[in-house]
Amino acid sequence: MVKSQTKQGKKLQPGSILDKYDVDDDGEITDNEIKDIQAIEEIERTNRRQRHQRMMAWYALVGMISYPACIMICEWFGLTKSADLLATIAPTYFIAAAGVAGAFMGVTAWMSKK
């Protein structure tokens, strides 16, 4: 004789913070719903990380483009000492910013092949 399988769920209290995870609105969260929730949260976490990495790479690129403009603006306003200081640290800044942007592009290309 085969026993009929019933879904064993976890009863929720009224107004529980887990109500949003109750997909079928029956007041219980089943193991399948919990697995689905975990998968969705993992996808959302990965998406947030990728979005932040992309933003970081864009900021590095914008900084590399605007850095020479900052030096020229300092010169136009007669801030020659500031322009000299910015020009002195420019090589270090460009290497660091290019490393951030290059790492993002390289990892993105590598991950797309996996």
mmCIF file of N, CA, C and O in Angstrom, residues 23-95:
data_model
loop_
_atom_site.group_PDB
_atom_site.id
_atom_site.type_symbol
_atom_site.label_atom_id
_atom_site.label_comp_id
_atom_site.label_asym_id
_atom_site.label_seq_id
_atom_site.Cartn_x
_atom_site.Cartn_y
_atom_site.Cartn_z
ATOM 1 N N VAL A 23 4.350 31.333 -1.276
ATOM 2 C CA VAL A 23 3.976 31.517 -2.675
ATOM 3 C C VAL A 23 2.501 31.225 -2.924
ATOM 4 O O VAL A 23 1.821 31.955 -3.645
ATOM 5 N N ASP A 24 1.981 30.164 -2.314
ATOM 6 C CA ASP A 24 0.599 29.777 -2.601
ATOM 7 C C ASP A 24 -0.408 30.314 -1.574
ATOM 8 O O ASP A 24 -1.574 29.935 -1.595
ATOM 9 N N ASP A 25 0.030 31.214 -0.703
ATOM 10 C CA ASP A 25 -0.844 31.891 0.272
ATOM 11 C C ASP A 25 -1.702 30.933 1.101
ATOM 12 O O ASP A 25 -2.872 31.199 1.351
ATOM 13 N N ASP A 26 -1.085 29.841 1.532
ATOM 14 C CA ASP A 26 -1.841 28.900 2.361
ATOM 15 C C ASP A 26 -1.459 28.993 3.834
ATOM 16 O O ASP A 26 -1.922 28.211 4.655
ATOM 17 N N GLY A 27 -0.606 29.943 4.183
ATOM 18 C CA GLY A 27 -0.205 30.117 5.570
ATOM 19 C C GLY A 27 0.901 29.188 6.012
ATOM 20 O O GLY A 27 1.237 29.128 7.186
ATOM 21 N N GLU A 28 1.469 28.443 5.079
ATOM 22 C CA GLU A 28 2.568 27.531 5.384
ATOM 23 C C GLU A 28 3.679 27.728 4.362
ATOM 24 O O GLU A 28 3.428 28.044 3.204
ATOM 25 N N ILE A 29 4.886 27.493 4.815
ATOM 26 C CA ILE A 29 6.030 27.510 3.901
ATOM 27 C C ILE A 29 6.551 26.083 3.789
ATOM 28 O O ILE A 29 6.947 25.487 4.783
ATOM 29 N N THR A 30 6.533 25.563 2.583
ATOM 30 C CA THR A 30 7.014 24.191 2.358
ATOM 31 C C THR A 30 8.512 24.206 2.059
ATOM 32 O O THR A 30 9.103 25.258 1.799
ATOM 33 N N ASP A 31 9.105 23.022 2.074
ATOM 34 C CA ASP A 31 10.528 22.906 1.771
ATOM 35 C C ASP A 31 10.828 23.374 0.349
ATOM 36 O O ASP A 31 11.871 23.978 0.092
ATOM 37 N N ASN A 32 9.919 23.091 -0.576
ATOM 38 C CA ASN A 32 10.116 23.532 -1.962
ATOM 39 C C ASN A 32 10.109 25.058 -2.064
ATOM 40 O O ASN A 32 10.892 25.644 -2.815
ATOM 41 N N GLU A 33 9.232 25.691 -1.316
ATOM 42 C CA GLU A 33 9.197 27.156 -1.320
ATOM 43 C C GLU A 33 10.489 27.726 -0.734
ATOM 44 O O GLU A 33 11.019 28.714 -1.237
ATOM 45 N N ILE A 34 11.012 27.081 0.286
ATOM 46 C CA ILE A 34 12.265 27.536 0.889
ATOM 47 C C ILE A 34 13.420 27.374 -0.099
ATOM 48 O O ILE A 34 14.266 28.264 -0.239
ATOM 49 N N LYS A 35 13.459 26.266 -0.828
ATOM 50 C CA LYS A 35 14.504 26.060 -1.832
ATOM 51 C C LYS A 35 14.412 27.108 -2.927
ATOM 52 O O LYS A 35 15.429 27.640 -3.381
ATOM 53 N N ASP A 36 13.190 27.412 -3.372
ATOM 54 C CA ASP A 36 13.000 28.438 -4.403
ATOM 55 C C ASP A 36 13.460 29.798 -3.902
ATOM 56 O O ASP A 36 14.101 30.561 -4.623
ATOM 57 N N ILE A 37 13.144 30.097 -2.657
ATOM 58 C CA ILE A 37 13.536 31.373 -2.058
ATOM 59 C C ILE A 37 15.055 31.480 -2.001
ATOM 60 O O ILE A 37 15.635 32.513 -2.344
ATOM 61 N N GLN A 38 15.710 30.414 -1.596
ATOM 62 C CA GLN A 38 17.169 30.427 -1.501
ATOM 63 C C GLN A 38 17.803 30.628 -2.878
ATOM 64 O O GLN A 38 18.775 31.371 -3.019
ATOM 65 N N ALA A 39 17.236 29.989 -3.892
ATOM 66 C CA ALA A 39 17.771 30.149 -5.247
ATOM 67 C C ALA A 39 17.578 31.587 -5.738
ATOM 68 O O ALA A 39 18.500 32.177 -6.322
ATOM 69 N N ILE A 40 16.421 32.152 -5.478
ATOM 70 C CA ILE A 40 16.144 33.532 -5.898
ATOM 71 C C ILE A 40 17.069 34.505 -5.174
ATOM 72 O O ILE A 40 17.616 35.430 -5.782
ATOM 73 N N GLU A 41 17.269 34.310 -3.882
ATOM 74 C CA GLU A 41 18.143 35.199 -3.122
ATOM 75 C C GLU A 41 19.589 35.110 -3.594
ATOM 76 O O GLU A 41 20.295 36.111 -3.642
ATOM 77 N N GLU A 42 20.028 33.921 -3.971
ATOM 78 C CA GLU A 42 21.389 33.759 -4.488
ATOM 79 C C GLU A 42 21.546 34.500 -5.818
ATOM 80 O O GLU A 42 22.561 35.158 -6.062
ATOM 81 N N ILE A 43 20.543 34.400 -6.679
ATOM 82 C CA ILE A 43 20.583 35.114 -7.958
ATOM 83 C C ILE A 43 20.600 36.620 -7.720
ATOM 84 O O ILE A 43 21.360 37.351 -8.364
ATOM 85 N N GLU A 44 19.775 37.105 -6.803
ATOM 86 C CA GLU A 44 19.743 38.534 -6.502
ATOM 87 C C GLU A 44 21.071 39.010 -5.921
ATOM 88 O O GLU A 44 21.562 40.087 -6.266
ATOM 89 N N ARG A 45 21.683 38.212 -5.064
ATOM 90 C CA ARG A 45 22.972 38.569 -4.467
ATOM 91 C C ARG A 45 24.057 38.644 -5.548
ATOM 92 O O ARG A 45 24.859 39.584 -5.575
ATOM 93 N N THR A 46 24.064 37.689 -6.468
ATOM 94 C CA THR A 46 25.028 37.689 -7.567
ATOM 95 C C THR A 46 24.816 38.902 -8.469
ATOM 96 O O THR A 46 25.775 39.549 -8.888
ATOM 97 N N ASN A 47 23.556 39.209 -8.731
ATOM 98 C CA ASN A 47 23.231 40.355 -9.576
ATOM 99 C C ASN A 47 23.702 41.661 -8.933
ATOM 100 O O ASN A 47 24.274 42.524 -9.606
ATOM 101 N N ARG A 48 23.485 41.813 -7.626
ATOM 102 C CA ARG A 48 23.941 43.023 -6.922
ATOM 103 C C ARG A 48 25.457 43.143 -6.970
ATOM 104 O O ARG A 48 25.997 44.229 -7.207
ATOM 105 N N ARG A 49 26.166 42.037 -6.760
ATOM 106 C CA ARG A 49 27.624 42.066 -6.791
ATOM 107 C C ARG A 49 28.127 42.473 -8.176
ATOM 108 O O ARG A 49 29.024 43.322 -8.296
ATOM 109 N N GLN A 50 27.531 41.907 -9.217
ATOM 110 C CA GLN A 50 27.954 42.248 -10.574
ATOM 111 C C GLN A 50 27.659 43.709 -10.897
ATOM 112 O O GLN A 50 28.463 44.382 -11.546
ATOM 113 N N ARG A 51 26.520 44.209 -10.437
ATOM 114 C CA ARG A 51 26.162 45.608 -10.684
ATOM 115 C C ARG A 51 27.161 46.543 -9.990
ATOM 116 O O ARG A 51 27.613 47.528 -10.580
ATOM 117 N N HIS A 52 27.548 46.208 -8.756
ATOM 118 C CA HIS A 52 28.504 47.053 -8.042
ATOM 119 C C HIS A 52 29.889 46.992 -8.677
ATOM 120 O O HIS A 52 30.590 48.011 -8.744
ATOM 121 N N GLN A 53 30.286 45.839 -9.150
ATOM 122 C CA GLN A 53 31.575 45.736 -9.831
ATOM 123 C C GLN A 53 31.567 46.553 -11.121
ATOM 124 O O GLN A 53 32.558 47.214 -11.448
ATOM 125 N N ARG A 54 30.456 46.508 -11.846
ATOM 126 C CA ARG A 54 30.339 47.272 -13.084
ATOM 127 C C ARG A 54 30.405 48.778 -12.784
ATOM 128 O O ARG A 54 31.075 49.534 -13.480
ATOM 129 N N MET A 55 29.714 49.205 -11.723
ATOM 130 C CA MET A 55 29.751 50.621 -11.345
ATOM 131 C C MET A 55 31.167 51.046 -10.961
ATOM 132 O O MET A 55 31.611 52.139 -11.336
ATOM 133 N N MET A 56 31.882 50.190 -10.235
ATOM 134 C CA MET A 56 33.246 50.501 -9.830
ATOM 135 C C MET A 56 34.141 50.669 -11.064
ATOM 136 O O MET A 56 34.961 51.599 -11.123
ATOM 137 N N ALA A 57 33.981 49.815 -12.056
ATOM 138 C CA ALA A 57 34.784 49.919 -13.278
ATOM 139 C C ALA A 57 34.449 51.206 -14.030
ATOM 140 O O ALA A 57 35.349 51.892 -14.541
ATOM 141 N N TRP A 58 33.168 51.548 -14.099
ATOM 142 C CA TRP A 58 32.784 52.789 -14.782
ATOM 143 C C TRP A 58 33.344 54.010 -14.068
ATOM 144 O O TRP A 58 33.821 54.956 -14.701
ATOM 145 N N TYR A 59 33.297 54.036 -12.744
ATOM 146 C CA TYR A 59 33.856 55.162 -11.994
ATOM 147 C C TYR A 59 35.362 55.281 -12.230
ATOM 148 O O TYR A 59 35.901 56.388 -12.341
ATOM 149 N N ALA A 60 36.033 54.157 -12.314
ATOM 150 C CA ALA A 60 37.473 54.192 -12.582
ATOM 151 C C ALA A 60 37.738 54.772 -13.973
ATOM 152 O O ALA A 60 38.642 55.605 -14.149
ATOM 153 N N LEU A 61 36.936 54.374 -14.959
ATOM 154 C CA LEU A 61 37.117 54.902 -16.313
ATOM 155 C C LEU A 61 36.805 56.394 -16.388
ATOM 156 O O LEU A 61 37.523 57.162 -17.028
ATOM 157 N N VAL A 62 35.738 56.815 -15.728
ATOM 158 C CA VAL A 62 35.387 58.238 -15.713
ATOM 159 C C VAL A 62 36.486 59.036 -15.020
ATOM 160 O O VAL A 62 36.859 60.127 -15.469
ATOM 161 N N GLY A 63 37.041 58.496 -13.952
ATOM 162 C CA GLY A 63 38.132 59.171 -13.261
ATOM 163 C C GLY A 63 39.363 59.306 -14.141
ATOM 164 O O GLY A 63 40.038 60.344 -14.128
ATOM 165 N N MET A 64 39.652 58.276 -14.925
ATOM 166 C CA MET A 64 40.806 58.339 -15.816
ATOM 167 C C MET A 64 40.607 59.403 -16.892
ATOM 168 O O MET A 64 41.560 60.060 -17.313
ATOM 169 N N ILE A 65 39.371 59.565 -17.331
ATOM 170 C CA ILE A 65 39.093 60.565 -18.364
ATOM 171 C C ILE A 65 39.103 61.978 -17.773
ATOM 172 O O ILE A 65 39.603 62.918 -18.387
ATOM 173 N N SER A 66 38.584 62.142 -16.574
ATOM 174 C CA SER A 66 38.471 63.475 -15.989
ATOM 175 C C SER A 66 39.745 63.942 -15.286
ATOM 176 O O SER A 66 39.890 65.140 -15.018
ATOM 177 N N TYR A 67 40.663 63.059 -15.001
ATOM 178 C CA TYR A 67 41.883 63.433 -14.286
ATOM 179 C C TYR A 67 42.686 64.503 -15.031
ATOM 180 O O TYR A 67 43.081 65.505 -14.432
ATOM 181 N N PRO A 68 42.948 64.330 -16.335
ATOM 182 C CA PRO A 68 43.674 65.391 -17.049
ATOM 183 C C PRO A 68 42.911 66.721 -17.050
ATOM 184 O O PRO A 68 43.521 67.787 -16.993
ATOM 185 N N ALA A 69 41.577 66.639 -17.076
ATOM 186 C CA ALA A 69 40.786 67.873 -17.044
ATOM 187 C C ALA A 69 40.986 68.601 -15.722
ATOM 188 O O ALA A 69 41.049 69.838 -15.686
ATOM 189 N N CYS A 70 41.113 67.850 -14.628
ATOM 190 C CA CYS A 70 41.355 68.466 -13.316
ATOM 191 C C CYS A 70 42.697 69.193 -13.300
ATOM 192 O O CYS A 70 42.814 70.289 -12.736
ATOM 193 N N ILE A 71 43.689 68.608 -13.931
ATOM 194 C CA ILE A 71 45.006 69.249 -13.991
ATOM 195 C C ILE A 71 44.920 70.542 -14.799
ATOM 196 O O ILE A 71 45.458 71.587 -14.399
ATOM 197 N N MET A 72 44.205 70.500 -15.933
ATOM 198 C CA MET A 72 44.071 71.701 -16.766
ATOM 199 C C MET A 72 43.283 72.787 -16.045
ATOM 200 O O MET A 72 43.629 73.974 -16.123
ATOM 201 N N ILE A 73 42.249 72.416 -15.312
ATOM 202 C CA ILE A 73 41.457 73.400 -14.570
ATOM 203 C C ILE A 73 42.310 74.069 -13.502
ATOM 204 O O ILE A 73 42.229 75.288 -13.305
ATOM 205 N N CYS A 74 43.143 73.281 -12.833
ATOM 206 C CA CYS A 74 44.047 73.869 -11.831
ATOM 207 C C CYS A 74 44.988 74.888 -12.481
ATOM 208 O O CYS A 74 45.242 75.956 -11.917
ATOM 209 N N GLU A 75 45.489 74.566 -13.654
ATOM 210 C CA GLU A 75 46.375 75.495 -14.364
ATOM 211 C C GLU A 75 45.625 76.772 -14.744
ATOM 212 O O GLU A 75 46.145 77.871 -14.607
ATOM 213 N N TRP A 76 44.395 76.633 -15.237
ATOM 214 C CA TRP A 76 43.618 77.811 -15.659
ATOM 215 C C TRP A 76 43.311 78.743 -14.486
ATOM 216 O O TRP A 76 43.240 79.948 -14.656
ATOM 217 N N PHE A 77 43.105 78.182 -13.304
ATOM 218 C CA PHE A 77 42.804 78.999 -12.139
ATOM 219 C C PHE A 77 44.066 79.461 -11.400
ATOM 220 O O PHE A 77 43.984 80.063 -10.338
ATOM 221 N N GLY A 78 45.208 79.188 -11.972
ATOM 222 C CA GLY A 78 46.455 79.657 -11.378
ATOM 223 C C GLY A 78 46.937 78.817 -10.203
ATOM 224 O O GLY A 78 47.778 79.253 -9.430
ATOM 225 N N LEU A 79 46.431 77.623 -10.069
ATOM 226 C CA LEU A 79 46.839 76.725 -8.982
ATOM 227 C C LEU A 79 47.945 75.804 -9.487
ATOM 228 O O LEU A 79 47.779 74.591 -9.610
ATOM 229 N N THR A 80 49.080 76.414 -9.801
ATOM 230 C CA THR A 80 50.158 75.636 -10.427
ATOM 231 C C THR A 80 50.723 74.567 -9.498
ATOM 232 O O THR A 80 51.093 73.480 -9.953
ATOM 233 N N LYS A 81 50.798 74.860 -8.203
ATOM 234 C CA LYS A 81 51.304 73.858 -7.257
ATOM 235 C C LYS A 81 50.366 72.648 -7.216
ATOM 236 O O LYS A 81 50.810 71.497 -7.213
ATOM 237 N N SER A 82 49.041 72.896 -7.225
ATOM 238 C CA SER A 82 48.069 71.796 -7.228
ATOM 239 C C SER A 82 48.168 70.989 -8.519
ATOM 240 O O SER A 82 48.107 69.756 -8.500
ATOM 241 N N ALA A 83 48.339 71.685 -9.642
ATOM 242 C CA ALA A 83 48.481 70.992 -10.920
ATOM 243 C C ALA A 83 49.728 70.123 -10.924
ATOM 244 O O ALA A 83 49.711 68.986 -11.427
ATOM 245 N N ASP A 84 50.831 70.648 -10.356
ATOM 246 C CA ASP A 84 52.070 69.862 -10.286
ATOM 247 C C ASP A 84 51.898 68.622 -9.406
ATOM 248 O O ASP A 84 52.378 67.532 -9.747
ATOM 249 N N LEU A 85 51.214 68.789 -8.276
ATOM 250 C CA LEU A 85 50.993 67.647 -7.385
ATOM 251 C C LEU A 85 50.111 66.590 -8.051
ATOM 252 O O LEU A 85 50.364 65.385 -7.942
ATOM 253 N N LEU A 86 49.057 67.050 -8.729
ATOM 254 C CA LEU A 86 48.193 66.094 -9.440
ATOM 255 C C LEU A 86 48.963 65.381 -10.545
ATOM 256 O O LEU A 86 48.788 64.180 -10.767
ATOM 257 N N ALA A 87 49.811 66.109 -11.247
ATOM 258 C CA ALA A 87 50.605 65.498 -12.313
ATOM 259 C C ALA A 87 51.614 64.502 -11.746
ATOM 260 O O ALA A 87 51.933 63.496 -12.392
ATOM 261 N N THR A 88 52.089 64.755 -10.537
ATOM 262 C CA THR A 88 53.065 63.860 -9.917
ATOM 263 C C THR A 88 52.459 62.501 -9.573
ATOM 264 O O THR A 88 53.108 61.461 -9.752
ATOM 265 N N ILE A 89 51.221 62.500 -9.093
ATOM 266 C CA ILE A 89 50.603 61.220 -8.717
ATOM 267 C C ILE A 89 49.792 60.584 -9.847
ATOM 268 O O ILE A 89 49.220 59.516 -9.674
ATOM 269 N N ALA A 90 49.772 61.234 -11.010
ATOM 270 C CA ALA A 90 48.990 60.726 -12.141
ATOM 271 C C ALA A 90 49.373 59.302 -12.560
ATOM 272 O O ALA A 90 48.491 58.470 -12.779
ATOM 273 N N PRO A 91 50.661 58.981 -12.700
ATOM 274 C CA PRO A 91 50.992 57.617 -13.141
ATOM 275 C C PRO A 91 50.460 56.530 -12.191
ATOM 276 O O PRO A 91 49.931 55.515 -12.643
ATOM 277 N N THR A 92 50.573 56.769 -10.899
ATOM 278 C CA THR A 92 50.074 55.794 -9.924
ATOM 279 C C THR A 92 48.564 55.650 -10.027
ATOM 280 O O THR A 92 48.026 54.539 -10.013
ATOM 281 N N TYR A 93 47.885 56.787 -10.168
ATOM 282 C CA TYR A 93 46.425 56.754 -10.277
ATOM 283 C C TYR A 93 45.988 56.007 -11.530
ATOM 284 O O TYR A 93 45.074 55.184 -11.493
ATOM 285 N N PHE A 94 46.632 56.294 -12.657
ATOM 286 C CA PHE A 94 46.230 55.647 -13.908
ATOM 287 C C PHE A 94 46.474 54.143 -13.876
ATOM 288 O O PHE A 94 45.662 53.370 -14.390
ATOM 289 N N ILE A 95 47.572 53.706 -13.249
ATOM 290 C CA ILE A 95 47.837 52.261 -13.133
ATOM 291 C C ILE A 95 46.748 51.608 -12.278
ATOM 292 O O ILE A 95 46.216 50.544 -12.624
#
